[in-house]
mmCIF file of C-alpha atoms and ligand atoms in Angstrom:
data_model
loop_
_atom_site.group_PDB
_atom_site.id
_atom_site.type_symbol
_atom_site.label_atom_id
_atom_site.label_comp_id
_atom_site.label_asym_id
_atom_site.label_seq_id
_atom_site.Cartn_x
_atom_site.Cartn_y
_atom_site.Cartn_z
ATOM 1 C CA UNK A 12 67.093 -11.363 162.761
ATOM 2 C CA UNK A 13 63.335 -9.634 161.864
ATOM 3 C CA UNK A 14 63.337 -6.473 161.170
ATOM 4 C CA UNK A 15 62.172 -4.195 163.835
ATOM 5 C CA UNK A 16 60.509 -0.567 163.386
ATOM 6 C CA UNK A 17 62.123 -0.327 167.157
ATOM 7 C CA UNK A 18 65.915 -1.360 166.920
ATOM 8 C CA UNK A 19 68.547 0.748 165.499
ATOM 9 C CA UNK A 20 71.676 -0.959 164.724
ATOM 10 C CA UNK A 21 74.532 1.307 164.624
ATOM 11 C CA UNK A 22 77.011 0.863 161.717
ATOM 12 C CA UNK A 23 79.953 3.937 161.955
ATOM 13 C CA UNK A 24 82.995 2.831 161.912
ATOM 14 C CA UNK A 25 84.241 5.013 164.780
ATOM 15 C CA UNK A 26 82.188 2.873 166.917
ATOM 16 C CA UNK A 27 83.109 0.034 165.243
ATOM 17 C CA UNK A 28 86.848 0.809 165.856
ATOM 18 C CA UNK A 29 86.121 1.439 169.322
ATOM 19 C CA UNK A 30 84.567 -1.991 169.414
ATOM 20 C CA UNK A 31 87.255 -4.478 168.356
ATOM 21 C CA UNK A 32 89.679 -2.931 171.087
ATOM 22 C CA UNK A 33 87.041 -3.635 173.802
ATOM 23 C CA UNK A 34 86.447 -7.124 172.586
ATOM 24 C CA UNK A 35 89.720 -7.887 172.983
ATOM 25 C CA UNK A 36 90.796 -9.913 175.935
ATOM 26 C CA UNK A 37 94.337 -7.983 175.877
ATOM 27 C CA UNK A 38 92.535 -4.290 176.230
ATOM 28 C CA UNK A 39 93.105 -3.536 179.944
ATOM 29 C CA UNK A 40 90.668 -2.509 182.544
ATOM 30 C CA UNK A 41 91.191 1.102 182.321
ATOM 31 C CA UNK A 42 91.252 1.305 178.468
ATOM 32 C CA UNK A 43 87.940 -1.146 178.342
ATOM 33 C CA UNK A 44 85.928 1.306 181.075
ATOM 34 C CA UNK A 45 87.264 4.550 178.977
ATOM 35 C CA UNK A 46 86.266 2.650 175.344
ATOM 36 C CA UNK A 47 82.627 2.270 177.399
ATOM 37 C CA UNK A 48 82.247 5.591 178.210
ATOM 38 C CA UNK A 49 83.133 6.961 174.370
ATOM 39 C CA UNK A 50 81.017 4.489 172.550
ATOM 40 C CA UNK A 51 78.139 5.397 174.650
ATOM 41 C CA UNK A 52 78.474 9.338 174.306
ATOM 42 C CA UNK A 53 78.804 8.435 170.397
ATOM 43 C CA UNK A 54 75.602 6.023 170.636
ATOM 44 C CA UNK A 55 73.619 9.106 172.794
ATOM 45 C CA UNK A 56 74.026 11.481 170.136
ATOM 46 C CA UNK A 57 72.005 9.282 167.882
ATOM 47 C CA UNK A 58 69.941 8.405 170.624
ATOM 48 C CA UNK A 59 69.169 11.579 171.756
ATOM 49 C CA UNK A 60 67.750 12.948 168.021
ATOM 50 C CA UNK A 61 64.214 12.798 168.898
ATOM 51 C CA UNK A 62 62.080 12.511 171.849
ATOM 52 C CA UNK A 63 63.754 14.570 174.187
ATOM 53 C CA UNK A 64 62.064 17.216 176.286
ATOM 54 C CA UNK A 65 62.975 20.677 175.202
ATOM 55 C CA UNK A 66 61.699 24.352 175.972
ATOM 56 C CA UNK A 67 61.905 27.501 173.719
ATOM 57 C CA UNK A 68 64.318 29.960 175.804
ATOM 58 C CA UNK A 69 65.444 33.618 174.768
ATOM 59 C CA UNK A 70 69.163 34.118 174.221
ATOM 60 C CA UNK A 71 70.976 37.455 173.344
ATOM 61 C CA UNK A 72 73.739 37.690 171.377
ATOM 62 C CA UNK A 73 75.957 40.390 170.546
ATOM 63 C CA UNK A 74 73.651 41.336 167.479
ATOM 64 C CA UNK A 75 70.055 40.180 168.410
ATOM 65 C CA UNK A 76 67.398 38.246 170.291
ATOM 66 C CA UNK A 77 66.438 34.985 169.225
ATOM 67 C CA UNK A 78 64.404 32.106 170.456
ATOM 68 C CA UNK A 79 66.041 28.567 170.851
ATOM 69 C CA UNK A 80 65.483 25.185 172.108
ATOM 70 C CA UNK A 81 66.968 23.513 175.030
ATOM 71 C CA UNK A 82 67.272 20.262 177.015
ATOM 72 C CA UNK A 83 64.420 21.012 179.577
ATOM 73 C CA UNK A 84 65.498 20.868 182.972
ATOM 74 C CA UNK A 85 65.125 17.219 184.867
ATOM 75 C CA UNK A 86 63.925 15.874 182.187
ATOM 76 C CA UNK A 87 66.384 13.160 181.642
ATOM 77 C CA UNK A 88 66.849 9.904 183.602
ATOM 78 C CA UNK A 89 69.929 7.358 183.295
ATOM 79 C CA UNK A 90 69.093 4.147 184.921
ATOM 80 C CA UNK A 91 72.179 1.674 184.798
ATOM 81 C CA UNK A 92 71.093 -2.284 185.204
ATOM 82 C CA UNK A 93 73.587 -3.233 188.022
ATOM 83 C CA UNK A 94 76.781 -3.668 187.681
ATOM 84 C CA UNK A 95 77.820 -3.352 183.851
ATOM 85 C CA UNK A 96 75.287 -0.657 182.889
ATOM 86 C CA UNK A 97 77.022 1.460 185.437
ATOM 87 C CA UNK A 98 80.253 1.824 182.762
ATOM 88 C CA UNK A 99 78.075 3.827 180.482
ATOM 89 C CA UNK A 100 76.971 6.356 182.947
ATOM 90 C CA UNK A 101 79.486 8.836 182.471
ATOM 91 C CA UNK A 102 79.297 8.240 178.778
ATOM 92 C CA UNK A 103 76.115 10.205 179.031
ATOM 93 C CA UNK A 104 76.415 12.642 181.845
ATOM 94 C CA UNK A 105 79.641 14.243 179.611
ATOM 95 C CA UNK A 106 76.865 15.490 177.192
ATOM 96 C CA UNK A 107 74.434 15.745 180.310
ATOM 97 C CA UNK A 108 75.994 16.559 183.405
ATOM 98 C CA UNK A 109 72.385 17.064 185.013
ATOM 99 C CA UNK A 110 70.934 13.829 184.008
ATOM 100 C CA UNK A 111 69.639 12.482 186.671
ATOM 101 C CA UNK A 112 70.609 8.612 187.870
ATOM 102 C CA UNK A 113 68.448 5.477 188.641
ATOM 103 C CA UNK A 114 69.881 2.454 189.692
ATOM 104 C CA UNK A 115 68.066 -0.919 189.169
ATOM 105 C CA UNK A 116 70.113 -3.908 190.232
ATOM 106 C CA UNK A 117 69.514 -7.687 188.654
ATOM 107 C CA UNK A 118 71.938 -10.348 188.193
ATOM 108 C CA UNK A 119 71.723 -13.699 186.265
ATOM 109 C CA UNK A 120 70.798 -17.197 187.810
ATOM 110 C CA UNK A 121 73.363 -19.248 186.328
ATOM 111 C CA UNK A 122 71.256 -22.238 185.858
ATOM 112 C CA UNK A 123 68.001 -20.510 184.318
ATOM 113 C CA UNK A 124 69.796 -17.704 183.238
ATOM 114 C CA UNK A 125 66.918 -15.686 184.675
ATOM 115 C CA UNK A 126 67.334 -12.031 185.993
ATOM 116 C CA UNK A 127 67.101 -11.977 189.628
ATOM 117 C CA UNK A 128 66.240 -8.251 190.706
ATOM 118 C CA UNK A 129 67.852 -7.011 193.989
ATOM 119 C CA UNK A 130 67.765 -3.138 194.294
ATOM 120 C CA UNK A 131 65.683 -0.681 192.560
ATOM 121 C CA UNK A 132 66.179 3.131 193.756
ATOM 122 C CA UNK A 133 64.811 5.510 190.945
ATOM 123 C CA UNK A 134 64.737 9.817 191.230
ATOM 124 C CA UNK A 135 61.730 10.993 192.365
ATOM 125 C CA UNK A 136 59.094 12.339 189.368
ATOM 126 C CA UNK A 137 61.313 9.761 186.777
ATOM 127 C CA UNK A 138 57.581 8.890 185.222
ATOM 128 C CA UNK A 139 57.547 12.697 183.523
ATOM 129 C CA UNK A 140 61.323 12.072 182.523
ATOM 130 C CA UNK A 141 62.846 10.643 179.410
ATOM 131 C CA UNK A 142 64.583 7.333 180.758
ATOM 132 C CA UNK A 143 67.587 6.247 178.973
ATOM 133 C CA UNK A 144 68.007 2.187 180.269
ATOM 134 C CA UNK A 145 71.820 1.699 179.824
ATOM 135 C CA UNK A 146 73.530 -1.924 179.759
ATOM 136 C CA UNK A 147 76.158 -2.785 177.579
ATOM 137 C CA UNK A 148 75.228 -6.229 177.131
ATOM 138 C CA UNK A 149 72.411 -7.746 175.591
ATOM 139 C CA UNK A 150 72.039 -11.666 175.481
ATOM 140 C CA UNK A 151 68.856 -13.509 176.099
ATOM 141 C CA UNK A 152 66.890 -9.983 176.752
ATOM 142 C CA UNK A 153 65.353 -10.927 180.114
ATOM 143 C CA UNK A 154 67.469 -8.026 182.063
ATOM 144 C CA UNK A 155 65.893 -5.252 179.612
ATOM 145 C CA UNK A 156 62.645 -6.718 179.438
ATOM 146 C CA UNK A 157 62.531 -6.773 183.562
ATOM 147 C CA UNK A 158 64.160 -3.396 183.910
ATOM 148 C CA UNK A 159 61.799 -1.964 181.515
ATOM 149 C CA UNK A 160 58.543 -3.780 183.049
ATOM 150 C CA UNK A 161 59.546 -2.200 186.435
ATOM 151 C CA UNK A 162 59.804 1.385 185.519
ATOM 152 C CA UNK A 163 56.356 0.945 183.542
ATOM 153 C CA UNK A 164 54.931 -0.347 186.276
ATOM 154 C CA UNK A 165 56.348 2.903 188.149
ATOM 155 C CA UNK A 166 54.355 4.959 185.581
ATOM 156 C CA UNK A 167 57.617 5.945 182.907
ATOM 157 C CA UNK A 168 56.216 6.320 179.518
ATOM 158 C CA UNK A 169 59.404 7.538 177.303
ATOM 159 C CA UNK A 170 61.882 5.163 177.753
ATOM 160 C CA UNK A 171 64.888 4.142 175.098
ATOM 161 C CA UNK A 172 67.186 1.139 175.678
ATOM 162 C CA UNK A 173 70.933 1.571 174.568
ATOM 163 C CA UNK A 174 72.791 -1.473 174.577
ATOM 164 C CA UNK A 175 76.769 -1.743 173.107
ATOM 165 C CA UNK A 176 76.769 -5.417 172.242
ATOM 166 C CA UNK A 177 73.147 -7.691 171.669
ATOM 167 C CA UNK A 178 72.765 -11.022 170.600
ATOM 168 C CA UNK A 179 69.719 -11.389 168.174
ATOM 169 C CA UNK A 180 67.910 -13.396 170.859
ATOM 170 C CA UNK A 181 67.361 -10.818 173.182
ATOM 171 C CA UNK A 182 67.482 -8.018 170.622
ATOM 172 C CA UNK A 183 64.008 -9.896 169.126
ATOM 173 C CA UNK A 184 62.585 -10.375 172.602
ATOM 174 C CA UNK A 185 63.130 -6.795 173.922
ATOM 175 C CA UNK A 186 61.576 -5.192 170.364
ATOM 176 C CA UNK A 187 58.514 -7.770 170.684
ATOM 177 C CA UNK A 188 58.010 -7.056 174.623
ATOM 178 C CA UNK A 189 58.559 -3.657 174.415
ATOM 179 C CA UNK A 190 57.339 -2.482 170.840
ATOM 180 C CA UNK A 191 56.875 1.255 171.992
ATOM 181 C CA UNK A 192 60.388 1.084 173.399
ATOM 182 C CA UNK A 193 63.369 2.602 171.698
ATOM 183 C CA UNK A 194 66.331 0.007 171.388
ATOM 184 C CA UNK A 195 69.845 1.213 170.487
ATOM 185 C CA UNK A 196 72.287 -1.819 169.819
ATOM 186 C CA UNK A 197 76.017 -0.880 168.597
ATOM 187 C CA UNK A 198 77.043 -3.704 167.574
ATOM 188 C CA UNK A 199 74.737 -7.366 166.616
ATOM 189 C CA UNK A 200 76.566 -10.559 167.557
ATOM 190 C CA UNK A 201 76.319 -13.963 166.285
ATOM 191 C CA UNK A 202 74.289 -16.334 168.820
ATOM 192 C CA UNK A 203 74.767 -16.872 172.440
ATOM 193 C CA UNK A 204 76.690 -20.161 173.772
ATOM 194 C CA UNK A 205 75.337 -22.598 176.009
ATOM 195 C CA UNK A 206 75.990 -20.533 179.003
ATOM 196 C CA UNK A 207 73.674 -17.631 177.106
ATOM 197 C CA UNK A 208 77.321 -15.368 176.561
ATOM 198 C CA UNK A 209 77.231 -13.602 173.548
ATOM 199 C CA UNK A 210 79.936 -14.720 170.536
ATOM 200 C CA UNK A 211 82.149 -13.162 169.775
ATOM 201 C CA UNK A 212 81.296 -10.957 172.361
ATOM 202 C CA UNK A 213 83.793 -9.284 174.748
ATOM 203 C CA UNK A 214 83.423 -11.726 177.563
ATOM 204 C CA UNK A 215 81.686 -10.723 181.239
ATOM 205 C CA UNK A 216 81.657 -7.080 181.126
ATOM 206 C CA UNK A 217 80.620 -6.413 185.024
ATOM 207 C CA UNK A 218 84.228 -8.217 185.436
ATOM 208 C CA UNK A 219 85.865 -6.732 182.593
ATOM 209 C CA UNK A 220 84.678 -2.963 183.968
ATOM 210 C CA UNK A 221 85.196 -3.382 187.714
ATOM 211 C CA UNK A 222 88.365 -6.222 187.402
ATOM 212 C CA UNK A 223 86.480 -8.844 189.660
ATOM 213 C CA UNK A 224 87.888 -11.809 187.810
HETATM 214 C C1 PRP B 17 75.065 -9.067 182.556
HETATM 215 C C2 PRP B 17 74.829 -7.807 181.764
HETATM 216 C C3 PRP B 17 73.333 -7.734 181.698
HETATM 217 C C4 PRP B 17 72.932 -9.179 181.641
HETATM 218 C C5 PRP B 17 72.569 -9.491 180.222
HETATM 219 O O1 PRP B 17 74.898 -8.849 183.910
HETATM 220 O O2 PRP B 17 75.434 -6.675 182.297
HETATM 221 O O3 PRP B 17 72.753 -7.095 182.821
HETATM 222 O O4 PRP B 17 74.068 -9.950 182.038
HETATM 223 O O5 PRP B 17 72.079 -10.756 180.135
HETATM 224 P P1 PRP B 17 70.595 -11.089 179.707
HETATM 225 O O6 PRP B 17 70.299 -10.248 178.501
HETATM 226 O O7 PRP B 17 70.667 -12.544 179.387
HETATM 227 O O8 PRP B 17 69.677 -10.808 180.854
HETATM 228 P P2 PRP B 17 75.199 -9.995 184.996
HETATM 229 O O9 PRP B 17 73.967 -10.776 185.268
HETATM 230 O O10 PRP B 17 76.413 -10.771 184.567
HETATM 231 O O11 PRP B 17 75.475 -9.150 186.293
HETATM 232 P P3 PRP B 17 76.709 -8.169 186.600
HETATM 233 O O12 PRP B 17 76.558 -6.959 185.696
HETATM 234 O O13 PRP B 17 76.495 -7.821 188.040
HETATM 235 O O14 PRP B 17 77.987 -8.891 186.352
HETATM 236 N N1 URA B 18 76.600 -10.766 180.289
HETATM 237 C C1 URA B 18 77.866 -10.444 179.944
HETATM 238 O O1 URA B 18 78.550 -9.692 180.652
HETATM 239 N N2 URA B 18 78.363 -10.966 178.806
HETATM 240 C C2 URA B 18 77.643 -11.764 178.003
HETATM 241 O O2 URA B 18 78.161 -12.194 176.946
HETATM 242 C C3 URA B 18 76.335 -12.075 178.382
HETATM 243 C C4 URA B 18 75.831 -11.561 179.535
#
């Protein structure tokens, strides 16, 4: 894959530890939503090193007054893709229990592979937040590139994509739509298969997450 001034690849080893127990098709339903939830709160910390919204507040300690900077107020939006990006949720609101949440639904025709969108419901004023897109799977891009177009087109400006697994297919098409968009991969896969699933991959997360299969 091309280089991208956009895409940051994670490489730690924690995460990558964390990773070959979710791909594994042994790794239960509980353990595989809890192993969600930590890699994301590991990938937000990165994530979350510039950009963010902050304000200069006093603070008193027991010797002096200083100045500091904080998380402004609503100025953070998590907006799951429907169903799997729902997993990483949490993963975030542990480091920012006043994030608020979007939800934008899609799923995948399985003969073009296309995203279909069927529910968007976003917090009011989410175009002067920082939007944090969160699905952990990446294949042929069209979900990100649709979810992104749509909160554009709502008038959001800062927006970062965090993604656990992405094939180089959609990671390249997301970076190339999206050039002024942020896009946080953990881990970069091999290819996709004929039914556009990433290898090696960890299977269908939605079902993986929510046990539907
Ligand atoms: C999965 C995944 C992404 C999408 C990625 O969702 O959670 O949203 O596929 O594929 P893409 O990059 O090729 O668009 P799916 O359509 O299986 O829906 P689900 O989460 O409801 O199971
Ligand atoms: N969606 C998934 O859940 N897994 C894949 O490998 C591709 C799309």
């Amino acid at each position: 894959m091309k280089n991208y001034d956009n895409v940051v690849i994670f490489d730690h080893i924690l995460i990558k530890h964390k990773i070959a127990i979710l791909r594994d098709e042994k790794t239960s339903m509980k353990e595989f939503r809890e192993l969600v939830e930590e890699i994301t709160t590991l990938m937000t910390y990165e994530c979350l090193k510039d950009g963010v919204p902050t304000v200069e507040v006093e603070v008193k300690t027991p010797l002096e007054t200083c100045k500091q900077q904080i998380v402004k107020d609503n100025s953070i939006a998590i907006v799951p893709i429907l169903r799997a990006g729902l997993g990483m949720v949490n993963g975030i609101h542990v480091l920012f229990p006043s994030a608020r949440v979007g939800h934008i639904g899609m799923y995948r025709d399985e003969e073009t592979f296309e995203p279909q969108s069927y529910y968007c419901k976003l917090p009011e004023g989410i175009e002067n937040m920082l939007v944090l897109v969160v699905d952990p799977m990446l294949a042929t891009g069209g979900s990100a590139c649709d979810a992104i177009a749509e909160l554009k087109k709502r008038g959001c400006k800062n927006i970062k994509f965090m993604a656990i697994i992405g094939a180089p297919e959609g990671v390249s098409r997301v970076a190339e739509a999206h050039p002024d968009v942020n896009i946080y991969v953990s881990t970069l896969d091999r290819c996709l298969n004929k039914n556009c699933y990433i290898l090696p991959g960890l299977g269908d997360a939605g079902d993986r997450l929510f046990g539907t299969k």
